[in-house]
C-alpha cells in the first residue's frame, strides 16, 4: 500500500468540504461518534451537513467557511489518502500554496451551473506553479443541471482551452454531485452517459510518479551523528533524508557547496547497514574520508551535480502582511540549509486569474511574482521543475521569525 | 538509472517522522520528548532510536504525571527509560496543586486533564525547553486536524489557530523568540491504524493495558470506566467485572475501556478495522463540548 496526497481546490461555495465529507462518508471512513456529533449540529437540505466534518475550528463553524488547511485521512485496501483541505478564498492563497506544496494530485471543483470562473483560473495557476503533476477537474452539482452531458462537455472544453497556457501534465474530468454522492465513491445511476470511473476509483488507481524517483541523487545533511563512545569511537554518520534518486555503497560522492570528494563507505539504519537507499528514506551515510561536512551541506553523486550559485531566480508567493520590497533581507531556508539572502529585484507580478505579467515595485500578501535573490553563501539547488525537494525554499523574517515567502527556483 | 522503488505507506511515514525528529535536534537548543507511556509516545521513542542511534537522544524524555495514571503505564515508562538508557524527567501535577497553582476539579469524575497544562508550562519554564515533541495525530480530533507539524506557542503556551505559520514542503521553520516554544508532532500524518500496523511491523512492546484483561468497571454515559481510587462511587454505581482493554491510555479518570477479547496485536488491528467509533470516543474530556480540544490547546495543552 502506498500514500496519495492530494489537495482540493475550489471556490467558496463549490462544495469542497461536502465532497471530502462525501468521500469519507461513502468510503465508510467516518466513525459513529463523529457522525453523531455532526448530526447534532443540524441538517442542510434534509441531509446531514457533511461539510462539518472538515471545518475543525470554532470560527469556521460559525462562519461556515474554511480558514485554514485541515488534513484528513482515509484509506481503502488499495491506498492511504492524505487530503489537504485548503480554503478557496483569494485571501487564503497562501494556505492553498501550503496545502499544495506536499500534494501529488489536485482536485479542482467547478460548479456545473457557473462553469470556469476566476477562482478556477487562480487555483489552476497555483497548481501549475507548484507543479502538482496530476489534476482532476470535478464538475460538481450535476444534479442542478439535470445531469446534462452537454453542460459537462462544455465545461471540459472551456477548461482545456485556458489550460493550454499552463504547465499541467495530466488533466482528467469527472461529473459529480458531492451532495448526493453521484460518481464520488459509487458510480451514478443518473448519468448513464458517464463511462469513466468514480472519483474514488480514479484516486485508487492513478499511477503517481514523484520526482523523488528522478535519477539525480540528492542527500541534504541534517545532523552529524558522533556518539564518541568507546564502542563507536570513530563513528561519524551523516544523517538525512534522501530527496531524490538513490545512493549505493561505493558511489563517488561530491559534497556541496565545498566540492570535496569521497566515496560512500556505509549506509546505516537502526535495523542495520544496507547496500542501497532510495528516496525518501531517512538514513545515515558514512564516507571513506574524514571531510568537513555539516548540516546544510548536500551529498550528491559525482558527475550528477546540481547548480551551485549565490544568485538565484525564483517564483515566489508572498505570505506576509508586510509587503516584500527589493533590498529586503531574509533568512532563506532550502533543504537543511539556512543562509542570509536579499531580494535583488522583482521582475514582475503574475495576475493569477489571467496569468498576465505585471510590472510592480513590491509584492503584497498572497501575491505571486518572479524575483532575483542574492545569498550570502553559495546554495546547491535544482530547478523546482526537476526536483521539488531541492528547488523549493522559504523566506523567514528575522525580526518576527515568521515564514513570509515560499519560493520555487528556476 | 530509472529504477523505481516505492516505499510502503508505513516506511514513508516512518521516514518523515525520523526527518522531523532530526530537524528538532538541529533547530533547537533544548528540546524534550513528552512521554506519557501511551502507544503514540512509545512509537516516538522507537522513532528516536531510529533517528539518533548509535548516538544518544539529543533530548530527555519528560513525563507530566497527573497522579491519576495507570500503574502499568508508569512501570512501563520506568522500564523503557532504563532499557534505552535515556534520561527521564518526571514532574507532578500534584505539586502544582499543592503549590496552589492549579485547582482540582470537583465532582464525581474530577479530571486533571486540563490542569496538566499548568505543570507542563512550569516544566517548560524550569528547563527552558524550546521545543516539545508530542505524539498527537491529526486524525484524533478536528482541531488537531488543523495543527501544523511545528506548532508555535506563545509565552503562555497558547495556540492561536488563526495565526499559524504556513508550513511548506518539508521545510520547517523553528525560529522563535525567547519564551516561546514549539510543539512538534512527528506522527501528525499517522492514523490510529497506522500506529498499530507500525507497532506490529516493528515488534514494539506496549503496556499490558492495551490487551484484553479482566477489570472492575462502572458505566458512565455509555462508557466503561475502570474502578480506581480516583473516582468516587455512590449507590447508583454498579461495579462489575468485565473483559476489557484500553484503546487509548490517559488518566484513569477519563479513559474509558472497550469490551474486547483482543489478546494480540493482530486481534487489535482486526478490531480497529471494523470499529465504528473513534479512539477519542473513549475520552470523556473531549465530549465536554464541541470545541473541547481546541479550547484546551489554546490554554497550553497539547
XYZ file of C-alpha atoms in Angstrom:
712
model
C 0.000 0.000 0.000
C 1.282 3.473 -0.822
C 0.195 7.017 0.002
C -1.565 9.500 -2.274
C -1.501 13.089 -1.029
C -3.993 15.395 -2.658
C -5.436 18.861 -2.309
C -8.957 20.021 -3.034
C -9.335 23.455 -4.554
C -12.436 25.334 -5.492
C -14.351 28.482 -4.851
C -16.172 29.080 -1.584
C -19.490 27.518 -2.434
C -18.329 24.879 -4.863
C -18.752 22.201 -2.236
C -15.218 21.215 -1.351
C -15.962 20.343 2.229
C -19.074 18.460 1.149
C -17.026 16.487 -1.371
C -14.483 15.490 1.245
C -17.256 14.639 3.665
C -18.857 12.511 0.948
C -15.592 10.708 0.174
C -15.139 9.884 3.834
C -18.791 9.017 4.387
C -19.302 6.753 1.390
C -15.965 5.036 1.847
C -17.077 4.317 5.425
C -14.217 6.302 6.911
C -16.434 8.190 9.302
C -16.990 6.895 12.749
C -20.254 6.709 14.575
C -19.317 9.238 17.229
C -18.202 11.756 14.576
C -21.465 11.280 12.746
C -23.488 11.771 15.893
C -21.607 14.971 16.597
C -22.394 16.472 13.188
C -25.955 15.186 13.201
C -26.484 17.128 16.409
C -25.290 20.267 14.649
C -28.191 20.256 12.198
C -29.075 19.459 8.628
C -28.767 21.051 5.204
C -31.468 20.355 2.617
C -32.701 17.452 4.689
C -29.297 15.787 4.724
C -26.579 15.772 7.355
C -24.094 18.551 6.805
C -21.014 16.656 5.676
C -19.019 19.889 5.450
C -18.896 19.974 9.251
C -16.520 17.044 9.177
C -13.722 19.195 7.863
C -14.249 22.571 9.445
C -12.497 21.935 12.721
C -12.272 25.378 14.218
C -14.975 27.257 16.072
C -14.620 30.310 13.846
C -15.016 28.112 10.770
C -18.184 26.538 12.035
C -19.529 29.925 12.988
C -18.796 31.458 9.602
C -19.372 28.323 7.567
C -16.098 28.740 5.703
C -12.716 27.063 5.768
C -9.997 29.341 7.136
C -7.011 27.103 7.383
C -5.756 23.901 5.829
C -7.122 20.806 7.508
C -5.618 17.416 6.917
C -7.902 14.431 6.620
C -7.022 10.778 6.355
C -8.712 7.744 4.997
C -7.677 4.541 3.392
C -9.046 1.802 1.239
C -7.458 -1.605 0.804
C -5.530 -0.112 -2.126
C -4.194 3.163 -0.784
C -3.791 5.517 2.119
C -5.024 9.019 1.301
C -3.990 12.312 2.868
C -6.277 15.177 1.938
C -5.176 18.770 2.336
C -8.467 20.642 2.554
C -7.483 24.195 1.660
C -9.631 27.300 1.739
C -10.915 28.752 -1.505
C -10.992 32.483 -0.733
C -8.412 34.580 -2.509
C -7.226 35.965 0.824
C -6.151 32.469 1.734
C -3.949 31.906 -1.319
C -1.015 31.283 0.995
C -2.928 28.482 2.702
C -3.647 26.908 -0.649
C 0.045 27.104 -1.531
C 0.776 25.475 1.828
C -1.588 22.599 1.099
C -0.389 22.259 -2.483
C 3.287 22.081 -1.577
C 3.016 18.488 -0.406
C 0.424 17.201 -2.841
C 0.802 14.775 -5.732
C -2.633 15.499 -7.114
C -5.139 18.331 -7.121
C -8.902 18.125 -7.319
C -10.309 21.304 -8.805
C -14.021 21.753 -8.261
C -16.210 23.615 -10.697
C -19.866 24.415 -10.089
C -21.696 22.982 -13.107
C -24.064 25.960 -13.145
C -21.264 28.515 -13.210
C -18.611 26.843 -15.329
C -14.999 28.043 -15.315
C -14.722 31.174 -13.174
C -11.923 33.423 -11.995
C -11.172 31.203 -8.997
C -10.729 28.225 -11.323
C -8.029 30.143 -13.179
C -6.354 31.153 -9.939
C -6.348 27.693 -8.439
C -5.176 26.074 -11.654
C -2.345 28.564 -11.879
C -1.201 27.715 -8.363
C -1.438 24.007 -9.105
C 0.668 24.543 -12.206
C 3.185 26.762 -10.381
C 3.555 24.272 -7.542
C 3.924 21.576 -10.186
C 1.359 19.187 -8.853
C 1.632 16.559 -11.559
C -1.988 15.362 -11.717
C -5.195 17.352 -11.905
C -8.737 16.042 -11.623
C -11.388 18.569 -12.549
C -14.626 17.638 -10.806
C -17.673 19.285 -12.317
C -19.868 19.363 -9.227
C -23.595 19.934 -8.645
C -24.525 17.970 -11.754
C -27.883 17.354 -10.065
C -28.645 21.047 -10.510
C -28.134 20.930 -14.297
C -30.239 17.803 -14.878
C -27.145 15.657 -15.112
C -26.596 17.082 -18.570
C -23.709 15.625 -20.539
C -23.669 18.693 -22.724
C -23.043 21.010 -19.772
C -20.218 18.748 -18.635
C -18.594 18.622 -22.076
C -18.833 22.387 -22.478
C -17.055 22.978 -19.190
C -14.423 20.437 -20.155
C -13.825 22.277 -23.429
C -13.710 25.640 -21.694
C -11.184 24.390 -19.148
C -8.901 22.745 -21.689
C -8.864 25.951 -23.703
C -7.432 28.076 -20.901
C -5.249 25.284 -19.503
C -3.233 25.340 -22.723
C -1.123 28.132 -21.224
C -0.497 26.195 -18.037
C 2.027 23.528 -17.292
C -0.335 20.741 -16.275
C 0.897 17.301 -17.205
C -2.253 15.297 -16.879
C -5.838 16.557 -16.629
C -8.882 14.358 -16.019
C -12.546 15.343 -15.855
C -15.385 13.891 -13.793
C -19.070 14.831 -13.477
C -20.202 14.524 -9.854
C -22.715 15.575 -7.255
C -20.981 15.741 -3.896
C -24.225 16.405 -2.061
C -25.908 13.254 -3.379
C -22.798 11.176 -3.856
C -23.043 10.705 -7.636
C -19.738 9.392 -9.038
C -17.884 10.152 -5.828
C -17.416 6.696 -4.371
C -20.139 4.894 -6.271
C -20.985 5.350 -9.937
C -24.104 7.394 -10.557
C -27.278 5.905 -11.990
C -28.359 9.406 -13.015
C -25.523 9.788 -15.514
C -25.561 6.616 -17.607
C -23.607 8.504 -20.258
C -20.577 8.620 -17.964
C -18.351 5.684 -18.866
C -15.413 6.581 -16.627
C -14.616 5.646 -13.059
C -15.900 7.222 -9.887
C -13.626 9.730 -8.199
C -12.513 7.239 -5.572
C -11.951 4.563 -8.193
C -9.794 7.016 -10.052
C -7.828 8.074 -6.966
C -7.208 4.469 -6.066
C -5.827 3.530 -9.432
C -3.928 6.526 -10.757
C -0.210 5.808 -11.028
C 1.677 8.541 -9.240
C 5.263 9.206 -10.160
C 7.004 11.698 -7.971
C 10.281 13.395 -8.649
C 11.693 11.554 -5.696
C 12.211 8.759 -8.162
C 14.094 11.027 -10.554
C 17.588 9.809 -11.150
C 19.719 12.628 -9.724
C 20.691 11.530 -6.197
C 20.364 14.260 -3.576
C 21.092 13.947 0.136
C 20.942 17.097 2.266
C 22.738 16.553 5.568
C 20.552 17.155 8.620
C 22.784 16.202 11.524
C 26.123 14.564 12.154
C 25.852 11.538 14.414
C 29.004 11.246 16.521
C 28.434 9.089 19.612
C 32.089 9.338 20.797
C 31.644 6.266 22.945
C 34.219 3.516 23.299
C 32.200 1.239 21.080
C 31.658 3.873 18.377
C 34.805 5.886 18.937
C 35.371 6.916 15.320
C 31.761 6.793 14.143
C 30.703 9.783 12.063
C 27.395 9.314 10.270
C 25.691 11.969 8.180
C 22.013 11.775 8.957
C 19.387 12.904 6.476
C 16.528 12.047 4.187
C 17.220 11.191 0.550
C 15.376 13.760 -1.545
C 15.686 12.066 -4.905
C 17.341 9.138 -6.632
C 19.312 6.531 -4.747
C 22.717 6.012 -3.169
C 24.752 2.801 -3.090
C 27.809 1.855 -1.059
C 30.883 2.635 -3.165
C 29.305 5.596 -5.017
C 31.628 8.536 -5.627
C 30.334 11.495 -3.701
C 30.768 15.242 -4.029
C 29.953 17.404 -1.036
C 28.317 20.716 -1.922
C 28.907 23.603 -1.756
C 32.547 22.803 -0.780
C 33.184 20.426 -3.711
C 35.117 17.948 -1.521
C 35.072 14.370 -2.787
C 34.891 10.914 -1.231
C 33.117 7.557 -1.550
C 30.246 6.018 0.411
C 31.638 3.600 2.955
C 28.345 2.538 4.513
C 24.643 3.357 4.686
C 23.251 2.796 8.164
C 19.776 2.338 9.536
C 18.711 1.344 13.045
C 17.967 -2.145 11.745
C 21.462 -2.476 10.291
C 23.574 -1.400 7.333
C 22.145 -1.571 3.841
C 23.669 -1.575 0.373
C 21.366 0.907 -1.379
C 18.983 3.564 -0.085
C 16.211 5.256 -2.043
C 14.210 8.466 -1.765
C 12.507 9.258 0.561
C 14.344 7.066 3.104
C 15.903 8.595 6.216
C 19.349 7.033 6.733
C 22.862 7.833 7.931
C 25.673 7.826 5.384
C 29.331 7.286 6.257
C 32.118 8.365 3.917
C 35.548 6.833 3.408
C 37.415 10.063 4.101
C 37.277 12.390 7.072
C 35.836 15.511 5.492
C 34.395 18.675 6.942
C 30.702 18.015 6.347
C 27.921 19.568 8.387
C 24.211 20.403 8.390
C 23.191 22.265 5.274
C 25.724 20.520 3.045
C 24.423 18.250 0.302
C 25.900 14.915 -0.756
C 25.445 14.150 -4.454
C 26.821 11.509 -6.769
C 29.872 12.865 -8.576
C 29.033 13.713 -12.173
C 25.399 14.491 -11.368
C 25.909 17.764 -9.543
C 23.183 20.383 -9.260
C 23.767 24.109 -9.783
C 25.690 25.918 -7.060
C 25.275 29.681 -7.006
C 24.760 32.812 -4.919
C 22.441 34.332 -7.489
C 19.031 32.726 -7.663
C 15.936 33.273 -9.773
C 12.616 32.129 -8.412
C 8.882 32.390 -8.404
C 7.707 33.458 -5.012
C 4.381 33.525 -3.223
C 4.295 36.262 -0.599
C 2.726 35.243 2.687
C 3.125 38.204 4.990
C 1.106 41.325 5.744
C 4.254 43.401 5.292
C 4.941 43.547 1.551
C 8.162 42.286 0.007
C 10.309 45.017 -1.451
C 13.604 44.708 -3.314
C 16.561 45.272 -0.996
C 14.934 43.499 1.973
C 16.930 40.819 3.751
C 15.620 37.491 4.937
C 16.785 34.111 6.095
C 16.433 31.647 3.242
C 15.816 28.004 4.153
C 16.321 25.473 1.401
C 16.627 21.748 2.199
C 18.502 21.763 5.539
C 20.374 24.896 4.669
C 19.792 28.339 6.171
C 21.505 31.312 4.608
C 21.023 35.069 4.649
C 19.576 36.437 1.451
C 18.475 39.711 -0.021
C 15.900 40.361 -2.715
C 17.706 41.932 -5.663
C 14.752 42.673 -7.883
C 11.123 41.968 -8.537
C 10.866 41.184 -12.232
C 7.098 41.028 -12.368
C 3.958 40.041 -10.536
C 1.618 37.447 -12.001
C -2.097 38.144 -12.151
C -3.104 34.666 -11.046
C -6.541 34.729 -12.619
C -5.340 35.785 -16.095
C -1.658 34.759 -15.930
C -0.643 38.248 -17.076
C 2.750 39.557 -16.004
C 2.575 42.999 -14.448
C 5.322 45.421 -13.509
C 5.197 46.303 -9.855
C 7.566 47.587 -7.159
C 6.538 45.306 -4.304
C 4.664 42.063 -3.612
C 1.753 42.156 -1.193
C 0.226 39.332 0.840
C -0.979 36.461 -1.362
C 0.693 37.842 -4.488
C 2.945 35.790 -6.689
C 5.881 37.108 -8.719
C 9.307 36.424 -10.110
C 12.345 37.627 -8.169
C 16.117 37.519 -8.224
C 17.875 36.825 -4.941
C 21.475 37.120 -3.771
C 22.572 34.797 -0.978
C 25.435 35.281 1.490
C 26.872 31.858 0.673
C 26.567 29.571 -2.357
C 23.471 27.384 -2.448
C 23.328 23.998 -4.176
C 19.937 23.502 -5.845
C 17.969 22.066 -8.757
C 15.233 23.841 -10.659
C 11.907 23.250 -8.885
C 10.574 21.803 -12.124
C 13.144 18.988 -11.870
C 13.291 18.246 -8.140
C 10.791 19.820 -5.757
C 12.854 18.790 -2.739
C 15.947 20.808 -3.667
C 14.269 23.540 -5.712
C 11.957 24.893 -3.028
C 12.705 27.353 -0.246
C 11.039 29.546 2.334
C 11.966 33.047 3.447
C 11.930 33.853 7.147
C 11.721 37.397 8.514
C 14.467 37.544 11.120
C 12.643 40.203 13.108
C 9.332 38.419 13.505
C 10.559 34.862 12.770
C 7.521 34.408 10.544
C 7.588 32.410 7.325
C 6.954 35.214 4.855
C 7.597 33.717 1.427
C 7.505 30.428 -0.454
C 9.887 30.119 -3.375
C 10.343 27.872 -6.359
C 13.739 28.077 -8.033
C 14.086 28.353 -11.783
C 19.203 4.613 -13.994
C 15.424 4.737 -13.995
C 14.929 2.062 -11.405
C 11.737 2.617 -9.440
C 11.452 1.876 -5.802
C 8.323 2.670 -3.879
C 8.281 2.773 -0.102
C 5.235 1.346 1.638
C 2.989 3.805 3.450
C 4.461 2.799 6.815
C 8.013 3.254 5.568
C 7.110 6.672 4.177
C 5.510 7.752 7.443
C 8.472 6.432 9.404
C 10.965 8.263 7.230
C 9.022 11.501 7.518
C 8.893 11.183 11.327
C 12.631 10.490 11.579
C 13.289 13.520 9.401
C 11.136 15.690 11.691
C 12.881 14.416 14.849
C 16.252 15.210 13.314
C 15.031 18.700 12.398
C 14.147 19.243 16.053
C 17.629 18.154 17.087
C 19.176 20.578 14.588
C 16.947 23.606 15.054
C 16.515 23.774 18.823
C 18.809 24.249 21.788
C 16.792 22.470 24.479
C 14.145 20.129 23.126
C 12.242 17.496 25.088
C 10.181 14.472 24.139
C 6.905 14.322 26.044
C 6.375 10.762 27.100
C 3.153 9.525 28.639
C 3.564 5.775 28.463
C 0.870 5.516 25.786
C 1.265 3.833 22.426
C 1.864 7.015 20.449
C 4.692 8.285 22.621
C 6.135 4.770 22.755
C 6.273 4.907 18.955
C 8.028 8.274 19.213
C 10.743 6.759 21.380
C 11.163 3.963 18.858
C 11.434 6.527 16.057
C 14.016 8.458 18.086
C 16.106 5.292 18.336
C 15.971 5.130 14.543
C 16.843 8.798 14.173
C 19.790 9.023 16.567
C 21.359 5.638 17.287
C 24.183 4.786 17.742
C 24.209 8.209 19.394
C 22.211 9.279 22.446
C 18.933 11.155 22.126
C 19.534 14.901 21.911
C 16.652 15.404 24.369
C 15.324 13.950 27.621
C 12.013 12.105 27.948
C 9.614 14.195 30.014
C 6.506 12.875 31.740
C 3.885 15.150 33.255
C 2.468 12.783 35.830
C -1.109 13.675 36.736
C -1.133 11.286 39.662
C -4.080 9.506 38.074
C -2.072 7.253 35.823
C -2.398 3.530 35.465
C 0.300 1.663 37.408
C 1.006 -0.421 34.307
C 1.821 2.701 32.296
C 4.150 4.074 34.972
C 6.034 0.828 35.276
C 6.375 0.651 31.529
C 7.677 4.226 31.472
C 10.417 3.497 34.016
C 11.416 0.240 32.358
C 11.672 1.938 28.978
C 13.902 4.700 30.337
C 16.152 2.088 31.867
C 16.219 -0.123 28.783
C 17.161 2.738 26.458
C 19.499 4.406 28.934
C 17.909 7.756 28.141
C 17.213 10.487 30.663
C 13.695 10.649 32.129
C 12.337 13.753 33.850
C 9.053 13.453 35.777
C 7.059 16.388 37.079
C 3.867 16.048 39.110
C 0.503 17.766 38.754
C 0.065 17.116 42.496
C 2.953 19.531 43.160
C 1.207 22.242 41.133
C -1.954 21.655 43.173
C -0.018 21.722 46.464
C 1.620 24.994 45.438
C -1.787 26.482 44.713
C -1.053 26.943 41.019
C -3.686 24.522 39.849
C -7.102 23.832 41.287
C -8.505 20.340 41.313
C -11.893 19.851 39.695
C -14.799 18.984 41.912
C -17.455 16.405 41.253
C -17.757 12.714 40.826
C -15.344 12.391 37.944
C -12.689 15.033 38.517
C -10.280 15.182 35.600
C -6.767 16.506 35.814
C -6.520 16.722 32.070
C -6.896 20.487 31.879
C -4.660 21.377 34.823
C -1.951 19.163 33.361
C -1.172 22.188 31.188
C -0.145 24.182 34.284
C 2.503 21.656 35.235
C 3.613 21.302 31.645
C 4.133 25.052 31.254
C 6.032 25.196 34.562
C 8.227 22.316 33.436
C 8.895 24.049 30.127
C 9.909 27.170 32.068
C 12.006 25.225 34.593
C 14.140 23.548 31.925
C 13.772 26.342 29.340
C 12.569 23.838 26.785
C 12.231 25.494 23.401
C 10.625 22.511 21.669
C 8.388 19.751 22.998
C 7.875 16.705 20.828
C 4.491 15.058 21.231
C 2.673 12.052 19.860
C -0.518 13.824 18.757
C -2.065 12.815 15.449
C -4.267 14.879 13.181
C -6.796 12.093 12.798
C -7.594 12.187 16.523
C -9.777 15.224 16.600
C -10.993 18.001 14.316
C -8.988 20.766 15.978
C -5.877 18.618 15.743
C -6.505 18.270 12.011
C -5.688 21.956 11.714
C -2.419 21.834 13.547
C 0.974 22.261 11.929
C 3.795 19.791 12.474
C 5.836 22.641 14.008
C 3.239 24.458 16.080
C 4.424 27.697 17.642
C 3.082 28.544 21.102
C 3.429 31.914 22.755
C 4.952 32.526 26.183
C 1.668 31.403 27.763
C 1.735 28.171 25.811
C -1.268 29.279 23.776
C -2.104 28.031 20.337
C -3.685 30.567 18.007
C -5.302 28.622 15.174
C -5.759 31.770 13.110
C -2.124 32.797 13.294
C -0.327 29.653 12.298
C 2.773 29.826 10.180
C 2.384 28.473 6.699
C 4.178 25.122 6.535
C 5.554 24.374 3.109
C 7.057 21.255 1.584
C 9.086 19.712 4.368
C 10.926 22.880 5.265
C 10.143 23.533 8.907
C 10.633 26.923 10.488
C 11.582 26.518 14.148
C 12.673 30.119 14.691
C 11.143 31.556 17.846
C 11.601 34.389 20.305
C 12.823 33.762 23.835
C 9.965 32.457 25.963
C 8.044 30.921 23.080
C 8.191 27.253 22.355
C 7.302 24.926 19.558
C 5.211 21.792 19.880
C 6.376 19.284 17.324
C 4.232 16.407 16.134
C 6.273 13.923 14.081
C 3.406 11.458 13.660
C 0.812 14.044 12.612
C 0.114 12.161 9.399
C -0.399 8.777 11.059
C -3.787 7.309 11.811
C -4.643 5.025 14.693
C -4.441 2.069 12.342
C -1.031 3.184 11.031
C 0.267 3.263 14.609
C -0.938 -0.257 15.281
C 0.397 -1.598 11.997
C 3.722 0.046 12.766
C 3.793 -1.492 16.258
C 3.189 -4.889 14.663
C 5.813 -4.385 11.959
C 8.475 -3.134 14.363
C 7.528 -5.529 17.197
C 7.271 -2.644 19.652
C 6.444 -3.551 23.251
C 3.397 -1.999 24.907
C 1.912 -1.837 28.406
C -0.426 -4.738 29.120
C -3.388 -2.329 29.350
C -3.798 -2.374 25.605
C -4.575 -6.082 25.629
C -7.675 -7.791 26.871
C -7.851 -8.402 30.610
C -10.385 -8.648 33.444
C -11.083 -5.455 35.344
C -13.595 -3.919 37.697
C -15.596 -1.279 35.918
C -18.544 1.087 36.203
C -20.694 2.563 33.426
C -20.618 6.307 32.748
C -22.546 7.845 29.849
C -22.443 4.545 27.949
C -18.726 4.281 28.524
C -16.896 1.662 30.546
C -14.679 3.174 33.243
C -12.050 1.440 35.320
C -12.707 1.463 39.041
C -9.858 3.204 40.808
C -9.194 5.157 43.947
C -9.504 8.354 41.893
C -13.234 8.167 41.317
C -15.921 8.308 43.947
C -18.662 5.725 43.707
C -22.145 6.040 45.118
C -25.176 3.803 45.350
C -26.190 4.392 41.734
C -22.919 2.899 40.518
C -22.842 -0.799 39.889
C -19.362 -2.295 39.919
C -18.958 -5.191 37.501
C -16.050 -7.284 36.311
C -15.665 -7.263 32.555
C -13.183 -8.377 29.944
C -11.814 -5.136 28.582
C -8.856 -3.415 27.050
C -7.858 0.208 26.520
C -7.743 1.686 23.086
C -6.143 4.859 24.324
C -4.385 5.387 27.617
C -4.712 8.622 29.543
C -5.762 9.217 33.107
C -7.781 6.564 34.915
C -10.479 9.168 35.466
C -11.107 9.992 31.839
C -10.016 6.990 29.804
C -12.749 4.532 29.054
C -12.092 0.909 28.293
C -13.666 -1.086 25.489
C -15.079 -4.568 25.919
C -12.757 -6.740 23.935
C -11.266 -10.197 23.650
C -8.233 -8.954 21.717
C -5.119 -10.512 23.172
C -2.675 -9.911 20.341
C -1.724 -7.048 18.031
C -3.366 -8.913 15.153
C -6.604 -9.105 17.144
C -6.421 -5.397 17.923
C -5.847 -4.446 14.293
C -8.824 -6.533 13.214
C -10.909 -4.883 15.920
C -9.947 -1.349 14.863
C -10.582 -2.099 11.221
C -14.211 -2.863 11.922
C -14.692 -0.361 14.725
C -17.372 2.262 14.190
C -16.124 4.695 16.803
C -13.005 6.810 17.035
C -10.300 6.346 19.572
C -11.196 9.720 21.100
C -14.749 8.489 21.510
C -13.496 6.864 24.689
C -12.118 10.104 26.084
C -14.654 11.745 28.358
C -12.793 15.059 28.393
C -13.274 15.520 24.638
C -17.008 15.105 24.946
C -17.452 18.055 27.248
C -18.142 20.468 24.408
C -17.967 20.841 20.645
C -14.644 22.682 20.907
C -13.173 20.988 23.997
C -9.858 20.125 22.393
C -9.486 23.477 20.637
C -10.098 25.308 23.906
C -7.630 23.166 25.832
C -4.983 23.725 23.188
C -5.460 27.470 23.329
C -4.780 27.120 27.055
C -1.438 25.452 26.608
C -2.477 21.823 26.404
C -1.130 19.573 23.717
